[in-house]
Short mmCIF file of N, CA and C in Angstrom, two decimals:
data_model
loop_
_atom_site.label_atom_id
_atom_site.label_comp_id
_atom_site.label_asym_id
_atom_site.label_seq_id
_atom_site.Cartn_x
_atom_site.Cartn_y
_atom_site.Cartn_z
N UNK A 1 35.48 188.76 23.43
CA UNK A 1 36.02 188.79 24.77
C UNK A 1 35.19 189.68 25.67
N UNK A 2 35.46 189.49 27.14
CA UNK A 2 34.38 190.39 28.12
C UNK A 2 35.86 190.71 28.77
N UNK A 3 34.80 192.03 29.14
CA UNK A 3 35.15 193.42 29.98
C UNK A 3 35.34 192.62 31.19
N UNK A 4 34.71 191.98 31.45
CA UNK A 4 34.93 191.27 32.76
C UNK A 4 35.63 190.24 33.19
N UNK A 5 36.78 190.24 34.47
CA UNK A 5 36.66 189.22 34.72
C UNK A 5 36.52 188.31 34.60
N UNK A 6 37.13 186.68 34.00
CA UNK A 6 36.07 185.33 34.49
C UNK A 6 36.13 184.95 35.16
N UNK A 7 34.71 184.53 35.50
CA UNK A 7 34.35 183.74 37.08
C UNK A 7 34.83 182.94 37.66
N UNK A 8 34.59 182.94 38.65
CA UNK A 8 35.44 181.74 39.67
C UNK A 8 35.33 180.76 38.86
N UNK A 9 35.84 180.14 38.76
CA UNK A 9 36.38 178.02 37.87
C UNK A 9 36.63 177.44 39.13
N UNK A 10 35.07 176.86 39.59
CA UNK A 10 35.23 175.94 40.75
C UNK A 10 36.13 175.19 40.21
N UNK A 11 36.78 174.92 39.19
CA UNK A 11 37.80 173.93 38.79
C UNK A 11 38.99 174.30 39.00
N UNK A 12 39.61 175.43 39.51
CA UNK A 12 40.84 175.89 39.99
C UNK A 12 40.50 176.12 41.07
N UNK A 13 41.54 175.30 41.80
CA UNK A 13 41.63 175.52 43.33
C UNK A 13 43.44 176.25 43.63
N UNK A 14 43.24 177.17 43.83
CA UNK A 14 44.61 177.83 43.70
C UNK A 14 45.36 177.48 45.17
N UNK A 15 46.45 177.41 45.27
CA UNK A 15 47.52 177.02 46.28
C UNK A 15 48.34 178.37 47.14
N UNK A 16 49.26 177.45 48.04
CA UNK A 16 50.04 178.50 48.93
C UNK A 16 51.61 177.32 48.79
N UNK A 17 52.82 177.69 47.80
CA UNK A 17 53.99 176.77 48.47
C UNK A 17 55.38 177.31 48.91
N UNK A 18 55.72 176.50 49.31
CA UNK A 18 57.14 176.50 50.23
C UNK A 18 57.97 175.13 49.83
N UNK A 19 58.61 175.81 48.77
CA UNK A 19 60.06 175.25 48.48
C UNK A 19 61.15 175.59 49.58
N UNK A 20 61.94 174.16 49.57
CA UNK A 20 62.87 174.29 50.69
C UNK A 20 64.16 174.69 49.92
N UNK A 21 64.93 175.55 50.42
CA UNK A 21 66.25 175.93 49.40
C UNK A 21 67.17 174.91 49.97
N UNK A 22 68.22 174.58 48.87
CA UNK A 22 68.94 174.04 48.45
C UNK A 22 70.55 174.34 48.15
N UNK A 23 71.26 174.32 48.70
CA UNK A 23 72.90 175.17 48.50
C UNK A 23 73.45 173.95 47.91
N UNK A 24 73.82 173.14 47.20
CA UNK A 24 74.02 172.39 46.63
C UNK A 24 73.71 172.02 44.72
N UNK A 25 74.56 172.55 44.40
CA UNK A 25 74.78 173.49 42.65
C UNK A 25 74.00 172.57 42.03
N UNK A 26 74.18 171.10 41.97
CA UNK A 26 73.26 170.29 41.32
C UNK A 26 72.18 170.26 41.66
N UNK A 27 71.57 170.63 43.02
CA UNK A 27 70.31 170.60 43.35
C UNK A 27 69.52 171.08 42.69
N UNK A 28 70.29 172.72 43.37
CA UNK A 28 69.81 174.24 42.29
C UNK A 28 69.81 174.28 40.65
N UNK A 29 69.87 172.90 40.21
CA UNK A 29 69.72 173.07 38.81
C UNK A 29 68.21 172.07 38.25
N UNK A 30 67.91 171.53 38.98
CA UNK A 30 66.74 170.76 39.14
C UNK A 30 65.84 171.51 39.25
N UNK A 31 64.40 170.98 38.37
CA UNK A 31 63.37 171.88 39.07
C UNK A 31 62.48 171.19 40.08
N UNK A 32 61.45 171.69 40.21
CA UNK A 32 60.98 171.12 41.35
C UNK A 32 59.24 171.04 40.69
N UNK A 33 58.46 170.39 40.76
CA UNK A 33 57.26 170.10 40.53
C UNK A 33 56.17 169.75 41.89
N UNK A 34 54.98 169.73 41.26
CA UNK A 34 53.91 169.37 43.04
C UNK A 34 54.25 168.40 43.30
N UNK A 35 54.55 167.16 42.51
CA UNK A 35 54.18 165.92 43.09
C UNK A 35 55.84 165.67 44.12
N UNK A 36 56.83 166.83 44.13
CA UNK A 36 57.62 166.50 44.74
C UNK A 36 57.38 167.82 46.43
N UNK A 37 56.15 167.93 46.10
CA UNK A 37 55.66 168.36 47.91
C UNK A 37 55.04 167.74 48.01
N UNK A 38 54.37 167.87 49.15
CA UNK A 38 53.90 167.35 50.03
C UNK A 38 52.51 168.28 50.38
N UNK A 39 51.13 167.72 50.06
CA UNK A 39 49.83 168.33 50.33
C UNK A 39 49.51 168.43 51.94
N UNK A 40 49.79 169.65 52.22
CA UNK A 40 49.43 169.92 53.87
C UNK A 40 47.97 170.30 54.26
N UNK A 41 46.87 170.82 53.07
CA UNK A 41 45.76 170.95 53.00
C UNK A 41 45.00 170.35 54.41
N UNK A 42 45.11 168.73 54.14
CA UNK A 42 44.24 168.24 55.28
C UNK A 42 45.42 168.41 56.31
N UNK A 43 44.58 168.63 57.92
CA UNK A 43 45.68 168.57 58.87
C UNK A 43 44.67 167.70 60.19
N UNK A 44 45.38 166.90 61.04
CA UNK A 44 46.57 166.90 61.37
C UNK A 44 47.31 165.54 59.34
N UNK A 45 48.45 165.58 59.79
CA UNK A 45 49.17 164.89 58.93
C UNK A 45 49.93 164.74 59.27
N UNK A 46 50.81 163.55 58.56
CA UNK A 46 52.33 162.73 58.75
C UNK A 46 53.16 163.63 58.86
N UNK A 47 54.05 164.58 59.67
CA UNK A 47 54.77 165.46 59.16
C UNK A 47 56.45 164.64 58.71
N UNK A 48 56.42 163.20 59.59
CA UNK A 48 57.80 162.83 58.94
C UNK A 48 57.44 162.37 57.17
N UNK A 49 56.69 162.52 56.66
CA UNK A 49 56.79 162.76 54.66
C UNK A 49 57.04 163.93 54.80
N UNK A 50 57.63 165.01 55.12
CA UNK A 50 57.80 166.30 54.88
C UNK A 50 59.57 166.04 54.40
N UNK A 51 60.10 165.23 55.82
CA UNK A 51 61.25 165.16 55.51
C UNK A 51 62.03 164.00 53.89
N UNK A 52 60.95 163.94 53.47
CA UNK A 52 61.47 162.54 52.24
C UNK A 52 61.08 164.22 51.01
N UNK A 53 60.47 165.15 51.07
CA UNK A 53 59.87 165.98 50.53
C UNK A 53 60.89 167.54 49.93
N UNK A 54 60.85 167.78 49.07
CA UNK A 54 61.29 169.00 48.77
C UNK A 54 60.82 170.59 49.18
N UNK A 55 59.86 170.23 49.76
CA UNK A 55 58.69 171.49 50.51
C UNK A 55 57.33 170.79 50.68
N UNK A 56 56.16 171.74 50.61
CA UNK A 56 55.19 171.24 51.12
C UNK A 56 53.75 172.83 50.43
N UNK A 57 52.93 172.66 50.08
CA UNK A 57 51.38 173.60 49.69
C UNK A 57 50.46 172.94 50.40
N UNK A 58 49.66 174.10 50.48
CA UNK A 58 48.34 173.97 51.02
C UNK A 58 47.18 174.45 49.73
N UNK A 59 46.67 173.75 49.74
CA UNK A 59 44.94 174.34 48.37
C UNK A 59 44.19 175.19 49.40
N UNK A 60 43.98 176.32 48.52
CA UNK A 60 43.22 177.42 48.98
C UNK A 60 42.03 176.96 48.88
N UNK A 61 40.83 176.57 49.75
CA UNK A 61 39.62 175.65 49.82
C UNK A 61 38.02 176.60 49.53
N UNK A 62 38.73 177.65 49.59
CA UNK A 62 37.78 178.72 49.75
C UNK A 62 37.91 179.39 47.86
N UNK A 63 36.31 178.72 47.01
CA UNK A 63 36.08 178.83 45.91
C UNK A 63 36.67 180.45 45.71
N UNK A 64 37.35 180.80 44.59
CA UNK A 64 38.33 181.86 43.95
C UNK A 64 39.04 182.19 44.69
N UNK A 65 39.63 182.24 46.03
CA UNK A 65 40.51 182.43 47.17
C UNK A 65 42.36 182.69 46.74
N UNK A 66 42.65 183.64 46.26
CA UNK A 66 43.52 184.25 45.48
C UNK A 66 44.46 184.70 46.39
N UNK A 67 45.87 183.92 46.56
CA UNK A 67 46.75 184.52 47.43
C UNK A 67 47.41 186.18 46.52
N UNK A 68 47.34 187.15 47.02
CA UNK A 68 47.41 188.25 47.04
C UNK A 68 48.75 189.30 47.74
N UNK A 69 49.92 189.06 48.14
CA UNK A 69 50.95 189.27 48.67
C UNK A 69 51.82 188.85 48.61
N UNK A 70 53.16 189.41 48.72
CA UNK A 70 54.17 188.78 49.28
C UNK A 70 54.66 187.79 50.46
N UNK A 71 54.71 186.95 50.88
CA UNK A 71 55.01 186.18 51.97
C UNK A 71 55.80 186.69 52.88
N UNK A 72 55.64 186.76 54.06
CA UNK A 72 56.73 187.16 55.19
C UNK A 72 57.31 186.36 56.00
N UNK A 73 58.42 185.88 56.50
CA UNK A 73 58.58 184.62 56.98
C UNK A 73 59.09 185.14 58.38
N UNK A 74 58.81 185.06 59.11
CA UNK A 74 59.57 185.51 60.25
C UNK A 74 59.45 184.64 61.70
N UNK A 75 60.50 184.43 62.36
CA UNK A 75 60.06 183.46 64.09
C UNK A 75 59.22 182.54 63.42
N UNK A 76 60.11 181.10 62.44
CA UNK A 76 59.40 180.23 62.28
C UNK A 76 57.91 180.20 61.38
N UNK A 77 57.37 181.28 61.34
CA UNK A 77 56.24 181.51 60.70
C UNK A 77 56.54 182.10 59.45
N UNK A 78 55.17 181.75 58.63
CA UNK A 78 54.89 182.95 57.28
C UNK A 78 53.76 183.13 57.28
N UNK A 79 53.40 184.49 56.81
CA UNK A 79 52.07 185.37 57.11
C UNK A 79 51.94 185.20 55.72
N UNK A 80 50.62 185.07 54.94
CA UNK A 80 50.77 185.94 53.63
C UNK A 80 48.93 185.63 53.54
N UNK A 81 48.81 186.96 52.44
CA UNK A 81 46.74 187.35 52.54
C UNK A 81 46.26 187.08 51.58
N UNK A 82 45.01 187.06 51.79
CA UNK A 82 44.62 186.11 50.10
C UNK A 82 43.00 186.96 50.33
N UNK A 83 42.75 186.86 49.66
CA UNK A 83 41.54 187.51 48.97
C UNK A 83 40.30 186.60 48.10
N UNK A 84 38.80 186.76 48.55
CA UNK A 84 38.40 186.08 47.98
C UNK A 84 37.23 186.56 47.65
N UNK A 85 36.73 187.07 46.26
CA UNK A 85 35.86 188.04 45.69
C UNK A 85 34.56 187.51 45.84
N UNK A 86 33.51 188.94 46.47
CA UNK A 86 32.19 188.32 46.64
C UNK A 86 31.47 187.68 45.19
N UNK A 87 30.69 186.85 45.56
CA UNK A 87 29.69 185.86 44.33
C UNK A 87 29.19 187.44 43.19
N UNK A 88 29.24 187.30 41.87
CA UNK A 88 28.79 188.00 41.26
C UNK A 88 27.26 187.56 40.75
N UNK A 89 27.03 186.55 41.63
CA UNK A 89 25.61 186.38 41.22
C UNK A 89 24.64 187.66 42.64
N UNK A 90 25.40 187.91 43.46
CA UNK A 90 24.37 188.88 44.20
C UNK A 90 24.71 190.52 43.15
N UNK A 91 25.09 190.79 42.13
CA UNK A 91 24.88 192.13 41.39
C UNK A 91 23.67 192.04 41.53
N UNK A 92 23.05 193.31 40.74
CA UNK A 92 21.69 193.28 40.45
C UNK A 92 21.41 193.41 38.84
N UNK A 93 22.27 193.11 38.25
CA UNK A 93 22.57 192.21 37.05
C UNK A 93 23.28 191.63 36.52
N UNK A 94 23.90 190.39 36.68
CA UNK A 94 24.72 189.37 36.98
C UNK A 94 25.48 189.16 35.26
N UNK A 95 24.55 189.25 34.25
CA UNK A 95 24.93 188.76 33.16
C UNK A 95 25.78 190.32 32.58
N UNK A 96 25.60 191.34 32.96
CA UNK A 96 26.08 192.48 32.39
C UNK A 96 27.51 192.46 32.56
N UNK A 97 28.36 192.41 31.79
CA UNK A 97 30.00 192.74 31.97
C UNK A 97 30.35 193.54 32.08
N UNK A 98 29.89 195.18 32.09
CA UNK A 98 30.39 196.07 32.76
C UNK A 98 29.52 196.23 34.44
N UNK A 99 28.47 195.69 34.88
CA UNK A 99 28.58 195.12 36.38
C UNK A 99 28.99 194.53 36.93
N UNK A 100 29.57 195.35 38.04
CA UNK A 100 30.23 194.67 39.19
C UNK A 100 29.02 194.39 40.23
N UNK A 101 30.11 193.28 41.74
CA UNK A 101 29.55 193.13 42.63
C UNK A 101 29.40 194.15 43.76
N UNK A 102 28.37 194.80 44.31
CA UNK A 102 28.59 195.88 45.27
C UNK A 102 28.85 195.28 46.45
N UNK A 103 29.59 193.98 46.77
CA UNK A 103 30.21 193.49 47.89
C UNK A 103 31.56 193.78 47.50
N UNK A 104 32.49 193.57 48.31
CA UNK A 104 34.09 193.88 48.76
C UNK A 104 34.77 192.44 48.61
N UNK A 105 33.88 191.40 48.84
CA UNK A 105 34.52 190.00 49.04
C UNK A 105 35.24 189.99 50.36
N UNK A 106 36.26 188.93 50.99
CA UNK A 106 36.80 188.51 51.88
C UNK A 106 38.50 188.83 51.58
N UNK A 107 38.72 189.25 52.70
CA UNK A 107 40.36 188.87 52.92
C UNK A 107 40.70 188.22 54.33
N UNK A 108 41.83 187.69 54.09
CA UNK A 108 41.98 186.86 54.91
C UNK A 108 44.07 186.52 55.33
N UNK A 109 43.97 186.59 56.91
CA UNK A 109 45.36 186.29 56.69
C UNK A 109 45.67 184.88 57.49
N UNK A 110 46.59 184.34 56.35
CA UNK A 110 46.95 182.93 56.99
C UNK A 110 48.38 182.92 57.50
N UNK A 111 48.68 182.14 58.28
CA UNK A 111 50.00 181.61 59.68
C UNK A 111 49.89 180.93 59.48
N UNK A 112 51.17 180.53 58.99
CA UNK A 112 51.69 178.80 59.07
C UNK A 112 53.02 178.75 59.41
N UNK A 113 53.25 177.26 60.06
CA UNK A 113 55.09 177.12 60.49
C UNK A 113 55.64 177.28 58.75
N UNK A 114 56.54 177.60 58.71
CA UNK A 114 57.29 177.83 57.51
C UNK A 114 58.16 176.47 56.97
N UNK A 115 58.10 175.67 57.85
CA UNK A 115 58.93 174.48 57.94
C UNK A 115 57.48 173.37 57.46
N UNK A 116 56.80 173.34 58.01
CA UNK A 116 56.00 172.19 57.92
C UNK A 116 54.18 172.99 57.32
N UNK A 117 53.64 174.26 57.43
CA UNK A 117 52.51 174.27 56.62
C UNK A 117 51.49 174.65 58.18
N UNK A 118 51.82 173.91 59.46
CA UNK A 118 51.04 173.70 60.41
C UNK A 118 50.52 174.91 60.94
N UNK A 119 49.81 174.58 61.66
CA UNK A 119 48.55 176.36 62.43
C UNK A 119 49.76 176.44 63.42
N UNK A 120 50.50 177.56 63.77
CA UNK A 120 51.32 177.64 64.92
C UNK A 120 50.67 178.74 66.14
N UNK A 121 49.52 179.33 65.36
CA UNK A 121 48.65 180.62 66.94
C UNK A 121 47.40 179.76 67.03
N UNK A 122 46.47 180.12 67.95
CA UNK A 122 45.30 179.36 68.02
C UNK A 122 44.47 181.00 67.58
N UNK A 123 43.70 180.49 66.47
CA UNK A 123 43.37 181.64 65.42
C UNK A 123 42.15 181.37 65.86
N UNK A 124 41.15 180.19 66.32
CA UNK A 124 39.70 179.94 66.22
C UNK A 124 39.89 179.51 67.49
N UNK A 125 38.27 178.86 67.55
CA UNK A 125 37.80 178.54 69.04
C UNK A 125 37.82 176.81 69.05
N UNK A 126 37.91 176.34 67.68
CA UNK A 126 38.44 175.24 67.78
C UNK A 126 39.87 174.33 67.88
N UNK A 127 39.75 173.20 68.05
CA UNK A 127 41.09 172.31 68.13
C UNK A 127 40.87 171.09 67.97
N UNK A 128 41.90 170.35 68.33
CA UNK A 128 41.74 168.91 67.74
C UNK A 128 41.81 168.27 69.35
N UNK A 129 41.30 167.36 70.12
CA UNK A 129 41.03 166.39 71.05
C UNK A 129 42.25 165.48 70.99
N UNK A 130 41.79 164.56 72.17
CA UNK A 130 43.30 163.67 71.96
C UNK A 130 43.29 162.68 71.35
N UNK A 131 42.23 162.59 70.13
CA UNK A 131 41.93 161.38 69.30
C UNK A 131 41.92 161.93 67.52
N UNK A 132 42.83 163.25 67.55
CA UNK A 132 42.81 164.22 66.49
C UNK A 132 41.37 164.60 65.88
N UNK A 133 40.61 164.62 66.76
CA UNK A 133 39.19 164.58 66.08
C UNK A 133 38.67 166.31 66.34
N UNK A 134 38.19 167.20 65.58
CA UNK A 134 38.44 168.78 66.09
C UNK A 134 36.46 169.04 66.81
N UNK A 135 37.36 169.62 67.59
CA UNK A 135 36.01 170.05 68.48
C UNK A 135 35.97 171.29 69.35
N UNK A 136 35.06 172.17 69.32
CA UNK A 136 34.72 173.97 69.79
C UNK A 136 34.50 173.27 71.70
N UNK A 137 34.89 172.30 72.30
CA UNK A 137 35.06 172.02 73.36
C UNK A 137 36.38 172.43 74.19
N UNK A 138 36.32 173.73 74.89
CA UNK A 138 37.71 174.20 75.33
C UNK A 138 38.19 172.96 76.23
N UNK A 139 37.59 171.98 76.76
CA UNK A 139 38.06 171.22 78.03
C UNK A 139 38.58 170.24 77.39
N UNK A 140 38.21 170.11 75.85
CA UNK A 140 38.80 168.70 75.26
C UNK A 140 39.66 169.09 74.56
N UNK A 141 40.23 170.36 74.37
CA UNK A 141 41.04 170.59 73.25
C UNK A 141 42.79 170.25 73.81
N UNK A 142 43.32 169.80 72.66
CA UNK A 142 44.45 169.37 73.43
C UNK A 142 45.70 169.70 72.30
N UNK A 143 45.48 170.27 71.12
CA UNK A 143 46.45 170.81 70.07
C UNK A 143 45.75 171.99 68.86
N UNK A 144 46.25 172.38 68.16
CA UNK A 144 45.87 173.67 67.07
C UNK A 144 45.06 172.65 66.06
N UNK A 145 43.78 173.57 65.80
CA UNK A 145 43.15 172.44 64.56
C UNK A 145 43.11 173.51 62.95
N UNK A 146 42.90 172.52 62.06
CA UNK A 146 43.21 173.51 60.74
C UNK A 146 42.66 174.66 60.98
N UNK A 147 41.55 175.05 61.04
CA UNK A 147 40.95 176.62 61.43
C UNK A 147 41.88 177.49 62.12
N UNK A 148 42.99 177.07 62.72
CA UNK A 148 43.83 177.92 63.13
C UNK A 148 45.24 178.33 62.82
N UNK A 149 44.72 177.98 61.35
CA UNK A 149 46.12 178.25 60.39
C UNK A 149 45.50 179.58 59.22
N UNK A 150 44.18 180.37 59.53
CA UNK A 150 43.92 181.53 58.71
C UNK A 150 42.58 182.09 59.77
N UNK A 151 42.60 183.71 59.37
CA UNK A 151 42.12 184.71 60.32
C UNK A 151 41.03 185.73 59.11
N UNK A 152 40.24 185.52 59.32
CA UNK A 152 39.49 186.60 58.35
C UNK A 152 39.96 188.01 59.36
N UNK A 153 39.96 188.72 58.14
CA UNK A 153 40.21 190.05 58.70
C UNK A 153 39.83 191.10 58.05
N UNK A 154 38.47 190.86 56.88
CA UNK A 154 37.87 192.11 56.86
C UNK A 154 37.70 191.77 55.49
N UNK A 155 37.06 193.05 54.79
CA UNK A 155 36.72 192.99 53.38
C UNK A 155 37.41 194.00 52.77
N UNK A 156 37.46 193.48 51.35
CA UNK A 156 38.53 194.11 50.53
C UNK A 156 39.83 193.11 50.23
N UNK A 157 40.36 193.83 49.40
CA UNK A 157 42.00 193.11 49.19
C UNK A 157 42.97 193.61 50.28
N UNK A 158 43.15 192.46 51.06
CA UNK A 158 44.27 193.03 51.86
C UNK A 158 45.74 193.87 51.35
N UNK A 159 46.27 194.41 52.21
CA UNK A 159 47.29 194.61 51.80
C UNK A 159 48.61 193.33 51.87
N UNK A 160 49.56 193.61 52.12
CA UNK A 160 50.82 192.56 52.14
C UNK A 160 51.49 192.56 53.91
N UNK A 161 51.54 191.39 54.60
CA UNK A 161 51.84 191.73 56.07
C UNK A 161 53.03 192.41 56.01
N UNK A 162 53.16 193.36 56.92
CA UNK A 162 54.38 194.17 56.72
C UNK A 162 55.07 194.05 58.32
N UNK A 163 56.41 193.50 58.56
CA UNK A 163 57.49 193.07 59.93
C UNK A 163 57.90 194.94 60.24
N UNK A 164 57.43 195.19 61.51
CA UNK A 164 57.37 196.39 62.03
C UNK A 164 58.21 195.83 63.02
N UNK A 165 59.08 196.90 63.74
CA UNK A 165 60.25 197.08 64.89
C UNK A 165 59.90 198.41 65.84
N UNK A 166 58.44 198.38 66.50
CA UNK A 166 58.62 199.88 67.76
C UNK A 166 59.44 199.90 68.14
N UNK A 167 59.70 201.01 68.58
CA UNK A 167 60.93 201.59 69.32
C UNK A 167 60.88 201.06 70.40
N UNK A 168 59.75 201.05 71.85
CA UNK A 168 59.94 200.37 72.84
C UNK A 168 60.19 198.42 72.91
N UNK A 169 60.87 198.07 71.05
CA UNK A 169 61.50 196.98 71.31
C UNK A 169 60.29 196.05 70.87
N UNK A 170 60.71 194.70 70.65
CA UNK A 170 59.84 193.80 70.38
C UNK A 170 59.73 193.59 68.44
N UNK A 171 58.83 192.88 68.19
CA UNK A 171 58.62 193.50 66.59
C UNK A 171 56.87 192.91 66.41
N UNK A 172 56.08 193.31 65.36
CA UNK A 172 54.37 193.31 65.32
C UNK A 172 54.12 192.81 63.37
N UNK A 173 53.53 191.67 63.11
CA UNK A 173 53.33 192.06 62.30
C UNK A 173 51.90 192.81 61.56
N UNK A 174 51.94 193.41 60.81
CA UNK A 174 50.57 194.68 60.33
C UNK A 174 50.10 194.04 59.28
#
């Protein structure tokens, strides 16, 4: 066995889901599996299959991209950070298992409606046109395009978004 880590498995593409709860005793005794969500990954999408659907995931697209937090759901939205470790082929000896990478890797925080998966802030400079086609054209943009459903925000492992209440009112999340 190694000291290290194993490497990213471009063959795992790890996820983000949202099971819809259920108050109904027989429901709650059922389990629930993927093929009974609904893949929100590509967007735009059908959102009426959401409603034939038990919830709905998104595939983390970004090779080892490791959701890392608790989820926060708040005003329709959920925040939650994911982390995605720099390539261990830039060490300056790659095959050694007690070397690490002297990069930090990526973190990153994603917004989505909590109901449907969708970009609800405009996070990028892109959007989708009125032919759903996405384009960095502010004059053609006419709705939120996937890029605006996650926010890089620095290197390292994020922490977990945390729902703050200032005193002069309002609420922020951190």
């Amino acid at each position: 066995p190694s000291a290290k880590p194993v490497s990213n498995d471009l063959s795992v593409q790890n996820r983000f889901y949202c099971v819809k709860n259920s108050w109904d005793p027989q429901a709650l005794a059922e389990s629930v599996d993927e093929a009974d969500l609904k893949d929100v990954t590509a967007y735009p999408f059908d959102t009426a299959e959401l409603s034939e659907k038990s919830g709905w995931y998104v595939r983390l697209e970004t090779s080892g991209e490791k959701v890392v937090s608790y989820p926060v759901a708040y005003r329709g939205m959920v925040f939650f950070t994911t982390y995605t470790p720099a390539d261990d082929s830039e060490a300056e000896n790659p095959e050694d298992p007690c070397e690490g990478c002297n990069k930090l890797g990526k973190a990153r925080l994603y917004i989505l409606n909590y109901k449907t998966g969708e970009p609800v802030l405009n996070l990028s400079t892109k959007g989708l046109n009125s032919n759903n086609e996405e384009t960095d054209n502010p004059a053609e943009i006419k709705k939120l395009c996937k890029a605006d459903r996650v926010l890089e925000i620095g290197e390292g492992i994020p922490g977990s978004p945390s729902l703050i209440f200032p005193k002069n009112g309002g609420s922020k999340i951190m």
